[in-house]
mmCIF file of N, CA, C and O in Angstrom:
data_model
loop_
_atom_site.group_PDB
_atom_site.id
_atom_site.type_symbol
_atom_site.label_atom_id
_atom_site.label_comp_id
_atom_site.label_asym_id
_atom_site.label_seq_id
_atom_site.Cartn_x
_atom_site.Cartn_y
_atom_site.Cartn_z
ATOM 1 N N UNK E 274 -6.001 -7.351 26.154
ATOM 2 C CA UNK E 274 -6.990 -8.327 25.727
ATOM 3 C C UNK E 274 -8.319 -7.616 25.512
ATOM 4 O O UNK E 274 -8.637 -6.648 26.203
ATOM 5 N N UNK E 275 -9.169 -8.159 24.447
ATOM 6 C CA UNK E 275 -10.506 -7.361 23.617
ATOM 7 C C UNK E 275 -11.465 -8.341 24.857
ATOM 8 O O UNK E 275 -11.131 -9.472 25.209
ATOM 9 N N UNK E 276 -12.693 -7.593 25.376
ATOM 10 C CA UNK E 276 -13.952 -8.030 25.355
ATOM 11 C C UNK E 276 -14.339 -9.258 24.101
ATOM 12 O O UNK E 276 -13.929 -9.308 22.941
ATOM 13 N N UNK E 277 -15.193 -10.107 24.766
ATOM 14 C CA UNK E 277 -15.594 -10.534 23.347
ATOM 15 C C UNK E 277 -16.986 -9.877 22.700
ATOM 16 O O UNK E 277 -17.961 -9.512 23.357
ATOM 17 N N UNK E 278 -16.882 -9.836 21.675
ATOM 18 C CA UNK E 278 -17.743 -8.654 20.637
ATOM 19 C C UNK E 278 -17.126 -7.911 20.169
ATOM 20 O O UNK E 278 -17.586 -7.254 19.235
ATOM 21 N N UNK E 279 -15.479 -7.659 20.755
ATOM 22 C CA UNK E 279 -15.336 -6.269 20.484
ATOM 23 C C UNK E 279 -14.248 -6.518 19.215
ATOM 24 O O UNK E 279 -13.635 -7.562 19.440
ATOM 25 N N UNK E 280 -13.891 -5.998 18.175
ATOM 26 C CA UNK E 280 -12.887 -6.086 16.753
ATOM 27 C C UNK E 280 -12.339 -5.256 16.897
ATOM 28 O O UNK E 280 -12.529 -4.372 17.732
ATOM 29 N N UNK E 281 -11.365 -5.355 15.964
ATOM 30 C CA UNK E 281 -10.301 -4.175 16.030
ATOM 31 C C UNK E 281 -11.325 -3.691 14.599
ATOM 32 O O UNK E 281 -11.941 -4.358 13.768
ATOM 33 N N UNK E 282 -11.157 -2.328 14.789
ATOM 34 C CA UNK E 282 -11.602 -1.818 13.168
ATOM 35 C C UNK E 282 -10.201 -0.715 12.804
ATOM 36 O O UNK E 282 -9.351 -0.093 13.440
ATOM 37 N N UNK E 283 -10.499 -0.888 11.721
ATOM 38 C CA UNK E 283 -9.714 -0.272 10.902
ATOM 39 C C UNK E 283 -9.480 1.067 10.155
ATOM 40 O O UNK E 283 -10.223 1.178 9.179
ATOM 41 N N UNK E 284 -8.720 2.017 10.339
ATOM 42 C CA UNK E 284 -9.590 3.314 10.213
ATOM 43 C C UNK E 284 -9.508 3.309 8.186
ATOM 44 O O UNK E 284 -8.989 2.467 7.454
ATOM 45 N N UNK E 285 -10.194 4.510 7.847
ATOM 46 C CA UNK E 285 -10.334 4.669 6.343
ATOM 47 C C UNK E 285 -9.117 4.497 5.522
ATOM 48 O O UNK E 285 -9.038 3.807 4.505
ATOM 49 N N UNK E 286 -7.789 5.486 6.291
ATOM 50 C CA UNK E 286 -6.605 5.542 5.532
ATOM 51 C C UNK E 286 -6.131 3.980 5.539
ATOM 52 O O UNK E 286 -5.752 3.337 4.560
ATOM 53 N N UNK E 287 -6.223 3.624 6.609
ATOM 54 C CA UNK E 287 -5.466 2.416 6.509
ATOM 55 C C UNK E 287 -5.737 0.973 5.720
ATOM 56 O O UNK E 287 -5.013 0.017 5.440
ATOM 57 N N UNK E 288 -7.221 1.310 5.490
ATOM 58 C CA UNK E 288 -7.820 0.178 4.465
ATOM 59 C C UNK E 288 -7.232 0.619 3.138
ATOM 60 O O UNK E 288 -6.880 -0.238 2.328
ATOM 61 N N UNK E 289 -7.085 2.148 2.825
ATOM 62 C CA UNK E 289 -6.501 2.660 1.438
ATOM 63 C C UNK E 289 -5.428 2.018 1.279
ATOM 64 O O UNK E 289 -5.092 1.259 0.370
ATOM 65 N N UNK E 290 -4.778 2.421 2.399
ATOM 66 C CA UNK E 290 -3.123 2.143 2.212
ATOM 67 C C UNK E 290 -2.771 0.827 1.335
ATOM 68 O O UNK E 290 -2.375 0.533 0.207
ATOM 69 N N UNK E 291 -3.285 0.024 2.938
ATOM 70 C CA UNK E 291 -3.215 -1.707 2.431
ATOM 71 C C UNK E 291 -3.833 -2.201 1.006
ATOM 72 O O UNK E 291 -3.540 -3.183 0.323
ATOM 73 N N UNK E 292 -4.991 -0.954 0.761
ATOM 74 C CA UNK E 292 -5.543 -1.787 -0.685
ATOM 75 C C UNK E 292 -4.680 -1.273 -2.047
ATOM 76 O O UNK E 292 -4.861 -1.731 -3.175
ATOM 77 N N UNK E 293 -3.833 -0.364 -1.742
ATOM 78 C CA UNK E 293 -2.823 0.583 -2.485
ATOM 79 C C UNK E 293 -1.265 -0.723 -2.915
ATOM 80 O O UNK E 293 -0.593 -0.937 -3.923
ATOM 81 N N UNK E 294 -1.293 -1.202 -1.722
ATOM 82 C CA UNK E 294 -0.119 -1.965 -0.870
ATOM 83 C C UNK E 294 -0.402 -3.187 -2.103
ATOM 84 O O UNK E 294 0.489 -3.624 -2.833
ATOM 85 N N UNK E 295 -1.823 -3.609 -2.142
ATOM 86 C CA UNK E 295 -1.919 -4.882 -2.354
ATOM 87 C C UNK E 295 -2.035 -4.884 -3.662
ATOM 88 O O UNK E 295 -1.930 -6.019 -4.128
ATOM 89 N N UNK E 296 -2.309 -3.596 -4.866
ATOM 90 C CA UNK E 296 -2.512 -3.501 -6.258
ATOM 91 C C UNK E 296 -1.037 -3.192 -6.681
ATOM 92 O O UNK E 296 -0.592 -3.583 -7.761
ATOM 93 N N UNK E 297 -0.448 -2.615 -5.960
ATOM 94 C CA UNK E 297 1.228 -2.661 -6.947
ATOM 95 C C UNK E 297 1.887 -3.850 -6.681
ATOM 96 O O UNK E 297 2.816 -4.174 -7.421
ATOM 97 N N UNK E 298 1.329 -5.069 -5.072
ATOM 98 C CA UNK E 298 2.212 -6.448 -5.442
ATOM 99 C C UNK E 298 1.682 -7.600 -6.742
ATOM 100 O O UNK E 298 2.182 -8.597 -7.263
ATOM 101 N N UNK E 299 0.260 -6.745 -6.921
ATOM 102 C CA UNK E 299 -0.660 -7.228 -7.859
ATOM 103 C C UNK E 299 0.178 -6.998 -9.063
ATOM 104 O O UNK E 299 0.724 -7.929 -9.655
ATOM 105 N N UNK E 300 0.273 -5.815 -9.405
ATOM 106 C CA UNK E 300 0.868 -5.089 -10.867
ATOM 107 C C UNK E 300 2.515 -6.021 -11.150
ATOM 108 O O UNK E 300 2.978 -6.415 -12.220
ATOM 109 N N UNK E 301 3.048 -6.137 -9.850
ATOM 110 C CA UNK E 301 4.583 -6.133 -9.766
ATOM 111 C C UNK E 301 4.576 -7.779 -10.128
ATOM 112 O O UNK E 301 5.429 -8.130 -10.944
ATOM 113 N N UNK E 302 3.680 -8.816 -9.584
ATOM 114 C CA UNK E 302 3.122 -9.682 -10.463
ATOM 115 C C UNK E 302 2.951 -10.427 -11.233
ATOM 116 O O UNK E 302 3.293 -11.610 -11.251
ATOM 117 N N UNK E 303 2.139 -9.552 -12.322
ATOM 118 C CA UNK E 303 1.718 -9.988 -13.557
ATOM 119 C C UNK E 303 2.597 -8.970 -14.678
ATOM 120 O O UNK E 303 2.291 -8.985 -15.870
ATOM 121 N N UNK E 304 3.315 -8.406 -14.342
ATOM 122 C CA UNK E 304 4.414 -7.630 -15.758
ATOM 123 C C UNK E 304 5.445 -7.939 -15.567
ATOM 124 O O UNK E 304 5.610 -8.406 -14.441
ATOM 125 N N UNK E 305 6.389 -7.894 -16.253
ATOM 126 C CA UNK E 305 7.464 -8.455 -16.355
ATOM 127 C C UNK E 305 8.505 -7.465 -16.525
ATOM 128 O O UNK E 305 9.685 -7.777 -16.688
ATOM 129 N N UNK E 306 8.057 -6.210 -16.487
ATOM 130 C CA UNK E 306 9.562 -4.888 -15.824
ATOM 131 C C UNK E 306 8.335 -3.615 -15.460
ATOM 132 O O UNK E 306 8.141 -2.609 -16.142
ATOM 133 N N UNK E 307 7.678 -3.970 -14.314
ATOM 134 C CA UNK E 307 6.824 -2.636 -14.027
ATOM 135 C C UNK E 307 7.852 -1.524 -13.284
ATOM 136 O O UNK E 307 8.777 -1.839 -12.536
ATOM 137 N N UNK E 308 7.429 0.014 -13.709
ATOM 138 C CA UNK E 308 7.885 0.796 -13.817
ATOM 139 C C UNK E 308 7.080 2.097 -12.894
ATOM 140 O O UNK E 308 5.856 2.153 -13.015
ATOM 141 N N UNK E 309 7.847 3.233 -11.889
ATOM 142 C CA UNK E 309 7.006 3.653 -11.211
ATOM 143 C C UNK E 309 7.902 5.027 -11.961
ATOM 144 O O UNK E 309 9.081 5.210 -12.262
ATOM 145 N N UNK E 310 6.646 5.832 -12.060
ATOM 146 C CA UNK E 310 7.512 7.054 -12.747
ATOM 147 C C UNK E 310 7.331 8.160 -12.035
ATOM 148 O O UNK E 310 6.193 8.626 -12.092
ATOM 149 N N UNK E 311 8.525 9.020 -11.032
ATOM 150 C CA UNK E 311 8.766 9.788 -10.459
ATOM 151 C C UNK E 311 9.072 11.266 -10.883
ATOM 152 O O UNK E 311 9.981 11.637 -11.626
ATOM 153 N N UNK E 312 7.841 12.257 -10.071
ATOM 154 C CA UNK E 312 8.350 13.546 -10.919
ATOM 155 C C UNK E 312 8.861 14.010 -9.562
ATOM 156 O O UNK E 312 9.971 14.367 -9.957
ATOM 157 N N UNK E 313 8.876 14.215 -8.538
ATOM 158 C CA UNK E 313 9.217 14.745 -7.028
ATOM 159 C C UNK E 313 8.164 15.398 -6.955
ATOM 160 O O UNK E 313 8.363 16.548 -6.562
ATOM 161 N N UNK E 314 7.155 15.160 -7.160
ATOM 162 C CA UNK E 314 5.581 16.119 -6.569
ATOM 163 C C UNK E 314 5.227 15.147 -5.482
ATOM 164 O O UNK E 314 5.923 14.158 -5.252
ATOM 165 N N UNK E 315 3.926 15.495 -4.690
ATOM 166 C CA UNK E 315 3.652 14.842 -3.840
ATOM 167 C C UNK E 315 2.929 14.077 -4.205
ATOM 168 O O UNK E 315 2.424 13.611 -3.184
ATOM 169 N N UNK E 316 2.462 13.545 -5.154
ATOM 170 C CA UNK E 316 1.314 11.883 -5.450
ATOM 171 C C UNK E 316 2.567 11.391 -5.816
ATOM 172 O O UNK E 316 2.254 10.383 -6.450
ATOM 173 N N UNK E 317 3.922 11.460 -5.825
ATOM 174 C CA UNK E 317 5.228 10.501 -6.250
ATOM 175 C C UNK E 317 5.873 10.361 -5.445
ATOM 176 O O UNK E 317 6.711 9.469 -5.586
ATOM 177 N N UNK E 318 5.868 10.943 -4.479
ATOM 178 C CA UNK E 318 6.431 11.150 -2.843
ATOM 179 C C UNK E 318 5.721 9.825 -2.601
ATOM 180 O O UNK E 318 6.246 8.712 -2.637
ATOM 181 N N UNK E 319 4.058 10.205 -2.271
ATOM 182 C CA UNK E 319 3.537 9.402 -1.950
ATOM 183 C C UNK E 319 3.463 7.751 -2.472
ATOM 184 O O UNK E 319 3.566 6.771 -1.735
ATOM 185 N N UNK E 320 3.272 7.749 -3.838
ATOM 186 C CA UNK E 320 3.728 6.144 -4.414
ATOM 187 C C UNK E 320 4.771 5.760 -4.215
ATOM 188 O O UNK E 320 4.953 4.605 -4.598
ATOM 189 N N UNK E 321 5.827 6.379 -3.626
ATOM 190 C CA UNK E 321 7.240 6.013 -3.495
ATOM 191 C C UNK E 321 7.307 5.431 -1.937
ATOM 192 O O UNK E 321 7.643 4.292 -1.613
ATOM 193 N N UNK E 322 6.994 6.267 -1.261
ATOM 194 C CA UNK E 322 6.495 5.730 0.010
ATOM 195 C C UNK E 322 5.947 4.535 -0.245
ATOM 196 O O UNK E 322 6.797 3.648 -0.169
ATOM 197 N N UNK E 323 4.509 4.013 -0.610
ATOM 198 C CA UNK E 323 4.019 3.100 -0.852
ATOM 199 C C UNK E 323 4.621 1.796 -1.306
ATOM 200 O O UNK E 323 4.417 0.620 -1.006
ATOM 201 N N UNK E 324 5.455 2.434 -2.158
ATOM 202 C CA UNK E 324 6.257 1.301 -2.510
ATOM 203 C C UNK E 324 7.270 0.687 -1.701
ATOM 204 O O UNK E 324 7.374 -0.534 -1.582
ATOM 205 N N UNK E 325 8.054 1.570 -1.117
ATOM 206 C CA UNK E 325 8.808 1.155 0.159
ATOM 207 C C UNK E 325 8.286 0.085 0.991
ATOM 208 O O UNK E 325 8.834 -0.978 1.281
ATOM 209 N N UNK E 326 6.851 0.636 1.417
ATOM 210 C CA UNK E 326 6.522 -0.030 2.531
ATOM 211 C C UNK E 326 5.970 -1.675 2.099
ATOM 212 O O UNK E 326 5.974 -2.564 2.951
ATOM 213 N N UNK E 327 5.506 -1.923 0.670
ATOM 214 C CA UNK E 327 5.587 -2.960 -0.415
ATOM 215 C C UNK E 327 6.035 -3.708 -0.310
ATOM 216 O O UNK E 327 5.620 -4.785 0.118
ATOM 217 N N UNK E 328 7.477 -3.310 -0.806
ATOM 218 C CA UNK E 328 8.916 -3.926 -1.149
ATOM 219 C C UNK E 328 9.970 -4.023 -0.252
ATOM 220 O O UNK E 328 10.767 -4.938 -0.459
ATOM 221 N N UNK E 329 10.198 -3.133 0.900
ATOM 222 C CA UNK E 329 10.714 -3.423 1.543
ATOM 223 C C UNK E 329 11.023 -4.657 2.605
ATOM 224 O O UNK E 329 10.265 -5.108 3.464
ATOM 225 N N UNK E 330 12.270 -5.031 2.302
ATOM 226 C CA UNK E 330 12.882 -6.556 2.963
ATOM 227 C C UNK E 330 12.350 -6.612 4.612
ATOM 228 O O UNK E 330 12.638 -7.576 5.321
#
């Protein structure tokens, strides 16, 4: 249990993440066959991840 005053804060990555999280359910949306294009580098690693954590059931 928190003091009162006290919030949870949120660190930097994790506001990214979630705001990352919340523009591809955005994208996924408003198009009607969105498409994530994978080369196996690491910014596709990484959107792939992202997407997982998205979409996953």
């Amino acid at each position: 249990m928190t003091a009162p005053g006290r919030f949870y804060q949120v660190s930097h990555l994790d506001a990214l993440e979630a705001e990352s999280i919340f523009v591809m359910r955005e994208v996924v949306a408003e198009m009607e066959r969105p498409v994530l294009l994978f080369s196996g580098g690491k910014d596709s690693i990484v959107m792939l991840r992202l997407a997982q954590k998205a979409f996953a059931p």
